[in-house]
Structure formats: structure tokens, C-alpha cells
PDB file of C-alpha atoms in Angstrom:
ATOM      1  CA  GLN A  42    -224.251  27.006-110.001  1.00  0.00           C
ATOM      2  CA  GLN A  43    -224.615  23.316-110.696  1.00  0.00           C
ATOM      3  CA  GLN A  44    -224.091  21.390-107.499  1.00  0.00           C
ATOM      4  CA  VAL A  45    -223.956  17.902-109.045  1.00  0.00           C
ATOM      5  CA  LYS A  46    -221.940  17.416-112.228  1.00  0.00           C
ATOM      6  CA  GLN A  47    -222.549  14.244-114.236  1.00  0.00           C
ATOM      7  CA  SER A  48    -220.543  12.721-117.073  1.00  0.00           C
ATOM      8  CA  PRO A  49    -220.597  11.560-119.755  1.00  0.00           C
ATOM      9  CA  GLN A  50    -223.674  13.047-121.374  1.00  0.00           C
ATOM     10  CA  SER A  51    -224.115   9.928-123.500  1.00  0.00           C
ATOM     11  CA  LEU A  52    -222.542   6.488-123.560  1.00  0.00           C
ATOM     12  CA  ILE A  53    -222.578   3.543-125.954  1.00  0.00           C
ATOM     13  CA  VAL A  54    -221.522   0.158-124.578  1.00  0.00           C
ATOM     14  CA  GLN A  55    -221.551  -3.267-126.164  1.00  0.00           C
ATOM     15  CA  LYS A  56    -223.691  -5.990-124.662  1.00  0.00           C
ATOM     16  CA  GLY A  57    -221.767  -7.666-121.861  1.00  0.00           C
ATOM     17  CA  GLY A  58    -219.531  -4.653-121.265  1.00  0.00           C
ATOM     18  CA  ILE A  59    -219.232  -2.394-118.232  1.00  0.00           C
ATOM     19  CA  SER A  60    -221.019   0.960-118.215  1.00  0.00           C
ATOM     20  CA  ILE A  61    -219.544   3.639-115.968  1.00  0.00           C
ATOM     21  CA  ILE A  62    -221.200   6.970-115.164  1.00  0.00           C
ATOM     22  CA  ASN A  63    -219.531   9.525-112.929  1.00  0.00           C
ATOM     23  CA  CYS A  64    -220.812  12.304-110.713  1.00  0.00           C
ATOM     24  CA  ALA A  65    -219.111  14.985-108.637  1.00  0.00           C
ATOM     25  CA  TYR A  66    -220.674  17.185-106.001  1.00  0.00           C
ATOM     26  CA  GLU A  67    -219.694  20.394-104.285  1.00  0.00           C
ATOM     27  CA  ASN A  68    -221.825  20.625-101.148  1.00  0.00           C
ATOM     28  CA  THR A  69    -220.102  18.683 -98.356  1.00  0.00           C
ATOM     29  CA  ALA A  70    -223.382  18.617 -96.428  1.00  0.00           C
ATOM     30  CA  PHE A  71    -224.820  16.116 -98.932  1.00  0.00           C
ATOM     31  CA  ASP A  72    -225.105  12.706 -97.317  1.00  0.00           C
ATOM     32  CA  TYR A  73    -227.493  10.721 -99.498  1.00  0.00           C
ATOM     33  CA  PHE A  74    -226.653   9.841-103.096  1.00  0.00           C
ATOM     34  CA  PRO A  75    -229.301   8.048-105.188  1.00  0.00           C
ATOM     35  CA  TRP A  76    -229.254   7.024-108.821  1.00  0.00           C
ATOM     36  CA  TYR A  77    -232.449   7.160-110.870  1.00  0.00           C
ATOM     37  CA  GLN A  78    -233.169   5.258-114.086  1.00  0.00           C
ATOM     38  CA  GLN A  79    -235.549   6.609-116.714  1.00  0.00           C
ATOM     39  CA  PHE A  80    -236.876   4.728-119.735  1.00  0.00           C
ATOM     40  CA  PRO A  81    -238.246   6.677-122.722  1.00  0.00           C
ATOM     41  CA  GLY A  82    -241.733   8.003-122.072  1.00  0.00           C
ATOM     42  CA  LYS A  83    -241.619   7.122-118.368  1.00  0.00           C
ATOM     43  CA  GLY A  84    -240.860   8.905-115.148  1.00  0.00           C
ATOM     44  CA  PRO A  85    -237.539   8.312-113.355  1.00  0.00           C
ATOM     45  CA  ALA A  86    -237.403   5.498-110.807  1.00  0.00           C
ATOM     46  CA  LEU A  87    -234.946   4.905-107.967  1.00  0.00           C
ATOM     47  CA  LEU A  88    -232.297   2.362-108.955  1.00  0.00           C
ATOM     48  CA  ILE A  89    -229.826   2.318-106.070  1.00  0.00           C
ATOM     49  CA  ALA A  90    -228.618   4.706-103.381  1.00  0.00           C
ATOM     50  CA  ILE A  91    -225.620   5.068-101.062  1.00  0.00           C
ATOM     51  CA  ARG A  92    -224.689   6.877 -97.847  1.00  0.00           C
ATOM     52  CA  PRO A  93    -221.190   8.317 -97.410  1.00  0.00           C
ATOM     53  CA  ASP A  94    -220.281   5.986 -94.538  1.00  0.00           C
ATOM     54  CA  VAL A  95    -219.681   3.177 -97.037  1.00  0.00           C
ATOM     55  CA  SER A  96    -217.414   3.207-100.084  1.00  0.00           C
ATOM     56  CA  GLU A  97    -219.403   0.785-102.216  1.00  0.00           C
ATOM     57  CA  LYS A  98    -222.895  -0.636-102.529  1.00  0.00           C
ATOM     58  CA  LYS A  99    -223.860  -3.437-104.857  1.00  0.00           C
ATOM     59  CA  GLU A 100    -227.312  -4.575-105.989  1.00  0.00           C
ATOM     60  CA  GLY A 101    -227.195  -7.246-108.645  1.00  0.00           C
ATOM     61  CA  ARG A 102    -225.313  -5.907-111.663  1.00  0.00           C
ATOM     62  CA  PHE A 103    -225.432  -2.318-110.371  1.00  0.00           C
ATOM     63  CA  THR A 104    -222.713  -0.911-108.073  1.00  0.00           C
ATOM     64  CA  ILE A 105    -222.205   2.552-106.627  1.00  0.00           C
ATOM     65  CA  SER A 106    -218.646   3.510-105.743  1.00  0.00           C
ATOM     66  CA  PHE A 107    -218.229   6.480-103.423  1.00  0.00           C
ATOM     67  CA  ASN A 108    -215.116   8.596-102.770  1.00  0.00           C
ATOM     68  CA  LYS A 109    -215.847  11.051 -99.981  1.00  0.00           C
ATOM     69  CA  SER A 110    -212.481  12.844-100.073  1.00  0.00           C
ATOM     70  CA  ALA A 111    -212.777  13.480-103.811  1.00  0.00           C
ATOM     71  CA  LYS A 112    -216.500  14.274-103.528  1.00  0.00           C
ATOM     72  CA  GLN A 113    -217.230  11.859-106.334  1.00  0.00           C
ATOM     73  CA  PHE A 114    -219.469   8.859-106.846  1.00  0.00           C
ATOM     74  CA  SER A 115    -220.061   6.587-109.786  1.00  0.00           C
ATOM     75  CA  LEU A 116    -222.464   3.985-111.103  1.00  0.00           C
ATOM     76  CA  HIS A 117    -221.082   0.786-112.620  1.00  0.00           C
ATOM     77  CA  ILE A 118    -223.334  -1.522-114.609  1.00  0.00           C
ATOM     78  CA  MET A 119    -221.700  -4.903-115.052  1.00  0.00           C
ATOM     79  CA  ASP A 120    -222.595  -7.237-117.939  1.00  0.00           C
ATOM     80  CA  SER A 121    -224.614  -4.423-119.549  1.00  0.00           C
ATOM     81  CA  GLN A 122    -227.741  -5.558-121.397  1.00  0.00           C
ATOM     82  CA  PRO A 123    -229.864  -3.891-124.106  1.00  0.00           C
ATOM     83  CA  GLY A 124    -232.641  -3.617-121.506  1.00  0.00           C
ATOM     84  CA  ASP A 125    -230.363  -1.301-119.501  1.00  0.00           C
ATOM     85  CA  SER A 126    -230.596   1.301-122.275  1.00  0.00           C
ATOM     86  CA  ALA A 127    -232.073   4.302-120.496  1.00  0.00           C
ATOM     87  CA  THR A 128    -231.181   7.698-119.097  1.00  0.00           C
ATOM     88  CA  TYR A 129    -229.476   7.636-115.712  1.00  0.00           C
ATOM     89  CA  PHE A 130    -229.500  10.515-113.240  1.00  0.00           C
ATOM     90  CA  CYS A 131    -227.333  10.868-110.183  1.00  0.00           C
ATOM     91  CA  ALA A 132    -228.633  13.011-107.345  1.00  0.00           C
ATOM     92  CA  ALA A 133    -227.704  14.218-103.890  1.00  0.00           C
ATOM     93  CA  SER A 134    -229.507  15.461-100.839  1.00  0.00           C
ATOM     94  CA  ILE A 135    -229.203  15.946 -97.107  1.00  0.00           C
ATOM     95  CA  ARG A 136    -230.890  13.294 -94.982  1.00  0.00           C
ATOM     96  CA  GLY A 137    -232.835  14.101 -91.895  1.00  0.00           C
ATOM     97  CA  GLY A 138    -234.977  17.174 -91.512  1.00  0.00           C
ATOM     98  CA  TYR A 139    -236.226  17.992 -94.956  1.00  0.00           C
ATOM     99  CA  SER A 140    -234.247  18.372 -98.151  1.00  0.00           C
ATOM    100  CA  THR A 141    -234.905  18.307-101.851  1.00  0.00           C
ATOM    101  CA  LEU A 142    -232.885  16.258-104.332  1.00  0.00           C
ATOM    102  CA  THR A 143    -230.333  17.973-106.558  1.00  0.00           C
ATOM    103  CA  PHE A 144    -230.025  16.075-109.842  1.00  0.00           C
ATOM    104  CA  GLY A 145    -227.201  15.777-112.344  1.00  0.00           C
ATOM    105  CA  LYS A 146    -228.041  16.470-115.974  1.00  0.00           C
ATOM    106  CA  GLY A 147    -228.320  12.818-116.928  1.00  0.00           C
ATOM    107  CA  THR A 148    -226.488  10.238-119.036  1.00  0.00           C
ATOM    108  CA  MET A 149    -228.165   8.550-121.979  1.00  0.00           C
ATOM    109  CA  LEU A 150    -226.913   4.953-122.098  1.00  0.00           C
ATOM    110  CA  LEU A 151    -227.283   2.787-125.179  1.00  0.00           C
ATOM    111  CA  VAL A 152    -226.273  -0.851-124.931  1.00  0.00           C
ATOM    112  CA  SER A 153    -225.786  -2.283-128.400  1.00  0.00           C
ATOM    113  CA  PRO A 154    -226.783  -5.938-128.994  1.00  0.00           C
TER     114      PRO A 154
ATOM    115  CA  ASN B 287    -251.956   1.158-105.904  1.00  0.00           C
ATOM    116  CA  ALA B 288    -251.691   3.621-108.792  1.00  0.00           C
ATOM    117  CA  GLY B 289    -248.708   5.466-107.255  1.00  0.00           C
ATOM    118  CA  VAL B 290    -248.397   8.959-108.751  1.00  0.00           C
ATOM    119  CA  THR B 291    -250.827   9.895-111.503  1.00  0.00           C
ATOM    120  CA  GLN B 292    -250.697  12.967-113.745  1.00  0.00           C
ATOM    121  CA  THR B 293    -253.205  14.492-116.116  1.00  0.00           C
ATOM    122  CA  PRO B 294    -253.149  15.292-118.931  1.00  0.00           C
ATOM    123  CA  LYS B 295    -250.483  13.178-120.654  1.00  0.00           C
ATOM    124  CA  PHE B 296    -250.115  15.603-123.557  1.00  0.00           C
ATOM    125  CA  GLN B 297    -251.135  19.220-124.060  1.00  0.00           C
ATOM    126  CA  VAL B 298    -250.624  21.858-126.724  1.00  0.00           C
ATOM    127  CA  LEU B 299    -251.161  25.489-125.733  1.00  0.00           C
ATOM    128  CA  LYS B 300    -250.912  28.761-127.554  1.00  0.00           C
ATOM    129  CA  THR B 301    -248.779  31.541-126.104  1.00  0.00           C
ATOM    130  CA  GLY B 302    -250.731  33.361-123.408  1.00  0.00           C
ATOM    131  CA  GLN B 303    -253.149  30.549-122.630  1.00  0.00           C
ATOM    132  CA  SER B 304    -253.408  29.155-119.132  1.00  0.00           C
ATOM    133  CA  MET B 305    -253.697  25.626-117.874  1.00  0.00           C
ATOM    134  CA  THR B 306    -253.395  23.493-114.757  1.00  0.00           C
ATOM    135  CA  LEU B 307    -251.482  20.237-114.541  1.00  0.00           C
ATOM    136  CA  GLN B 308    -252.955  17.822-112.044  1.00  0.00           C
ATOM    137  CA  CYS B 309    -251.083  15.364-109.852  1.00  0.00           C
ATOM    138  CA  ALA B 310    -252.338  12.876-107.283  1.00  0.00           C
ATOM    139  CA  GLN B 311    -250.637  10.210-105.165  1.00  0.00           C
ATOM    140  CA  ASP B 312    -252.150   7.351-103.221  1.00  0.00           C
ATOM    141  CA  MET B 313    -249.126   6.442-101.064  1.00  0.00           C
ATOM    142  CA  ASN B 314    -250.045   8.747 -98.176  1.00  0.00           C
ATOM    143  CA  HIS B 315    -246.828  10.699 -98.716  1.00  0.00           C
ATOM    144  CA  ASN B 316    -246.347  14.029 -97.009  1.00  0.00           C
ATOM    145  CA  SER B 317    -244.135  15.676 -99.635  1.00  0.00           C
ATOM    146  CA  MET B 318    -244.831  16.406-103.287  1.00  0.00           C
ATOM    147  CA  TYR B 319    -242.796  18.022-106.054  1.00  0.00           C
ATOM    148  CA  TRP B 320    -243.043  19.436-109.561  1.00  0.00           C
ATOM    149  CA  TYR B 321    -240.088  19.142-111.949  1.00  0.00           C
ATOM    150  CA  ARG B 322    -239.507  20.063-115.535  1.00  0.00           C
ATOM    151  CA  GLN B 323    -237.228  18.040-117.797  1.00  0.00           C
ATOM    152  CA  ASP B 324    -235.571  19.590-120.817  1.00  0.00           C
ATOM    153  CA  PRO B 325    -232.969  17.981-123.123  1.00  0.00           C
ATOM    154  CA  GLY B 326    -229.488  18.274-121.625  1.00  0.00           C
ATOM    155  CA  MET B 327    -230.793  20.038-118.518  1.00  0.00           C
ATOM    156  CA  GLY B 328    -231.763  17.122-116.331  1.00  0.00           C
ATOM    157  CA  LEU B 329    -234.590  17.482-113.827  1.00  0.00           C
ATOM    158  CA  ARG B 330    -235.126  20.945-112.413  1.00  0.00           C
ATOM    159  CA  LEU B 331    -237.338  21.551-109.420  1.00  0.00           C
ATOM    160  CA  ILE B 332    -240.117  24.077-109.966  1.00  0.00           C
ATOM    161  CA  TYR B 333    -241.997  23.982-106.649  1.00  0.00           C
ATOM    162  CA  TYR B 334    -242.391  21.576-103.811  1.00  0.00           C
ATOM    163  CA  SER B 335    -244.672  21.002-100.862  1.00  0.00           C
ATOM    164  CA  ALA B 336    -242.986  19.539 -97.806  1.00  0.00           C
ATOM    165  CA  SER B 337    -246.330  18.838 -96.174  1.00  0.00           C
ATOM    166  CA  GLU B 338    -249.994  19.639 -96.614  1.00  0.00           C
ATOM    167  CA  GLY B 339    -250.510  23.377 -96.302  1.00  0.00           C
ATOM    168  CA  THR B 340    -246.985  24.424 -97.280  1.00  0.00           C
ATOM    169  CA  THR B 341    -245.358  25.193-100.618  1.00  0.00           C
ATOM    170  CA  ASP B 342    -241.892  26.463-101.493  1.00  0.00           C
ATOM    171  CA  LYS B 343    -240.087  27.622-104.597  1.00  0.00           C
ATOM    172  CA  GLY B 344    -237.527  25.408-106.252  1.00  0.00           C
ATOM    173  CA  GLU B 345    -234.844  26.242-108.784  1.00  0.00           C
ATOM    174  CA  VAL B 346    -237.088  27.508-111.624  1.00  0.00           C
ATOM    175  CA  PRO B 347    -240.394  28.848-110.198  1.00  0.00           C
ATOM    176  CA  ASN B 348    -240.941  31.853-112.480  1.00  0.00           C
ATOM    177  CA  GLY B 349    -244.120  31.623-114.549  1.00  0.00           C
ATOM    178  CA  TYR B 350    -245.685  28.927-112.369  1.00  0.00           C
ATOM    179  CA  ASN B 351    -247.964  28.677-109.372  1.00  0.00           C
ATOM    180  CA  VAL B 352    -248.892  25.632-107.284  1.00  0.00           C
ATOM    181  CA  SER B 353    -251.664  24.526-104.987  1.00  0.00           C
ATOM    182  CA  ARG B 354    -251.492  21.722-102.457  1.00  0.00           C
ATOM    183  CA  LEU B 355    -255.178  20.941-102.525  1.00  0.00           C
ATOM    184  CA  ASN B 356    -254.995  18.219 -99.867  1.00  0.00           C
ATOM    185  CA  LYS B 357    -252.518  15.524 -98.861  1.00  0.00           C
ATOM    186  CA  ARG B 358    -253.099  13.604-102.099  1.00  0.00           C
ATOM    187  CA  GLU B 359    -253.168  16.354-104.707  1.00  0.00           C
ATOM    188  CA  PHE B 360    -250.663  18.959-105.886  1.00  0.00           C
ATOM    189  CA  SER B 361    -251.424  21.042-108.968  1.00  0.00           C
ATOM    190  CA  LEU B 362    -249.191  23.208-111.153  1.00  0.00           C
ATOM    191  CA  ARG B 363    -250.645  26.217-112.950  1.00  0.00           C
ATOM    192  CA  LEU B 364    -249.293  28.148-115.899  1.00  0.00           C
ATOM    193  CA  GLU B 365    -251.086  31.496-115.891  1.00  0.00           C
ATOM    194  CA  SER B 366    -249.811  32.762-119.250  1.00  0.00           C
ATOM    195  CA  ALA B 367    -247.927  30.079-121.154  1.00  0.00           C
ATOM    196  CA  ALA B 368    -244.734  30.956-123.023  1.00  0.00           C
ATOM    197  CA  PRO B 369    -242.772  28.898-125.587  1.00  0.00           C
ATOM    198  CA  SER B 370    -239.945  28.620-123.005  1.00  0.00           C
ATOM    199  CA  GLN B 371    -242.311  26.502-120.908  1.00  0.00           C
ATOM    200  CA  THR B 372    -242.400  23.784-123.552  1.00  0.00           C
ATOM    201  CA  SER B 373    -241.136  20.811-121.579  1.00  0.00           C
ATOM    202  CA  VAL B 374    -241.988  17.502-119.957  1.00  0.00           C
ATOM    203  CA  TYR B 375    -243.388  18.010-116.473  1.00  0.00           C
ATOM    204  CA  PHE B 376    -243.051  15.413-113.754  1.00  0.00           C
ATOM    205  CA  CYS B 377    -244.783  15.241-110.429  1.00  0.00           C
ATOM    206  CA  ALA B 378    -243.207  13.241-107.614  1.00  0.00           C
ATOM    207  CA  SER B 379    -243.973  12.375-104.015  1.00  0.00           C
ATOM    208  CA  SER B 380    -241.928  11.135-101.089  1.00  0.00           C
ATOM    209  CA  ASP B 381    -241.891  10.491 -97.391  1.00  0.00           C
ATOM    210  CA  ARG B 382    -239.161   9.955 -94.844  1.00  0.00           C
ATOM    211  CA  GLY B 383    -237.692   6.565 -95.546  1.00  0.00           C
ATOM    212  CA  GLY B 384    -234.973   4.496 -93.941  1.00  0.00           C
ATOM    213  CA  GLN B 385    -232.411   6.537 -92.012  1.00  0.00           C
ATOM    214  CA  GLY B 386    -233.992   9.784 -93.072  1.00  0.00           C
ATOM    215  CA  ALA B 387    -233.579   9.347 -96.790  1.00  0.00           C
ATOM    216  CA  TYR B 388    -236.383  10.525 -99.048  1.00  0.00           C
ATOM    217  CA  GLU B 389    -237.016   8.241-102.043  1.00  0.00           C
ATOM    218  CA  GLN B 390    -239.023  10.140-104.593  1.00  0.00           C
ATOM    219  CA  TYR B 391    -241.678   8.359-106.678  1.00  0.00           C
ATOM    220  CA  PHE B 392    -242.358   9.932-110.046  1.00  0.00           C
ATOM    221  CA  GLY B 393    -245.470  10.092-112.186  1.00  0.00           C
ATOM    222  CA  PRO B 394    -245.479   9.322-115.926  1.00  0.00           C
ATOM    223  CA  GLY B 395    -245.149  12.971-116.959  1.00  0.00           C
ATOM    224  CA  THR B 396    -247.058  15.555-118.973  1.00  0.00           C
ATOM    225  CA  ARG B 397    -245.603  16.591-122.327  1.00  0.00           C
ATOM    226  CA  LEU B 398    -246.474  20.251-122.875  1.00  0.00           C
ATOM    227  CA  THR B 399    -245.913  22.196-126.080  1.00  0.00           C
ATOM    228  CA  VAL B 400    -246.466  25.959-126.211  1.00  0.00           C
ATOM    229  CA  THR B 401    -246.670  27.416-129.711  1.00  0.00           C
TER     230      THR B 401
END
């Protein structure tokens, strides 16, 4: 049973546009929600993360929006650039103690020039 | 600081052969992980080691074994490779970060093909 569902599977956005990737989770015990970015031939790297006590977190052009009641969170990339073309993974885990990350299946983003 | 290193980068095996994927980290992290990445399947956890001396199964452990050799090194062994194990394998490490969150740092991956 997939605990973190990610959509869309792939996304094409024009340069300067807004890219939006959505994730939904089932386990209400999750309380840490990171997004990872992966370029071709490289390992994933942490991009931005949010805790459920805030509804939004912004770092530069990247924003996470979080809706606890709907058990959904999303990544918005403003002013998308060709250099943002990558695969993006959402994930969830339980902070404190020890917990592994549960990843979504990934979204391949292509930003056209 | 090299971060997380993996060897080899590429490997081709024949069905039934065995091999060990090596992983090392120089960040003094307690926890280490092995994932496999397949198209459309995301990252799936094979095994992890919460701390030196412990290992636990992840989502897809069948056909694999692991060894936490010391705090730095965590190896993944395929005893009898099968075509279904053709994948890209990533090692990662982490430690308790701010407010209990565990940021995972990934290696560059090993691309394995089993024919």
C-alpha cells in the first residue's frame, strides 16, 4: 500500500511559468515532509522541507504548501527555469525517535526554454 | 568532504552471479540506507542501519543482504543476481537534525544490469 501518492508523473512547463507538484499521504503520524530534487545521473538531494505546524514554507523560488486536514502537500516552483528540469520526490516521515523516509514515485519536470 | 561515496558506478552481471556494492560516508552519521530506483517506482528502501551494529529490512529486502562494517561503511550484497534486480542503487546516510528531522544525503548511485 503506497503511503505517499505523488502527481503528476511528468510535467512540462514553459520558462517563467509555475510548476506545481502534489502529494497526498495516509499516515496521520507523519510529521516531516521533505522534497528531494534529482538531476540525471545524480543522487537525490534535499530541496526543502516542512513540518505540519506551518501551512507554508518558502525558500527562494520554491514553496511548500501544506494542508493538514486534507493530508496533502505541494511544491510550487515560481519563475521556473530550464535548470530546474529534474525529477522531484516528495517524502514523509515521523520525527523524533527513528523513522525511515517514505517516498512518492517522483515527478519528472521539464522546463522548456 | 566527499559525503557519500559508492563503488562501483556501473556493473553488468550474469544471472546467478554475486556481487557486493560498497558505500562509505565521511559525515560521521549514525544511520545508513540502501535504496533501489526503478522507472515509475520512485525510491524503495531495501535495508537500513539505524546505528552501527544494527540492520533492518526495508520495503524490498528479498534477494539482498547487508553488512554494517563500521560507522562509515555499509555494503549491499546480491548473492545470486536476477534480472529483476536490474536497477540503480543508491546509498544514503543521515543523522538526527534540527527538531528531530533526518535529512538523508545520497551517494551518486550504482547502475546495475543483470543479463
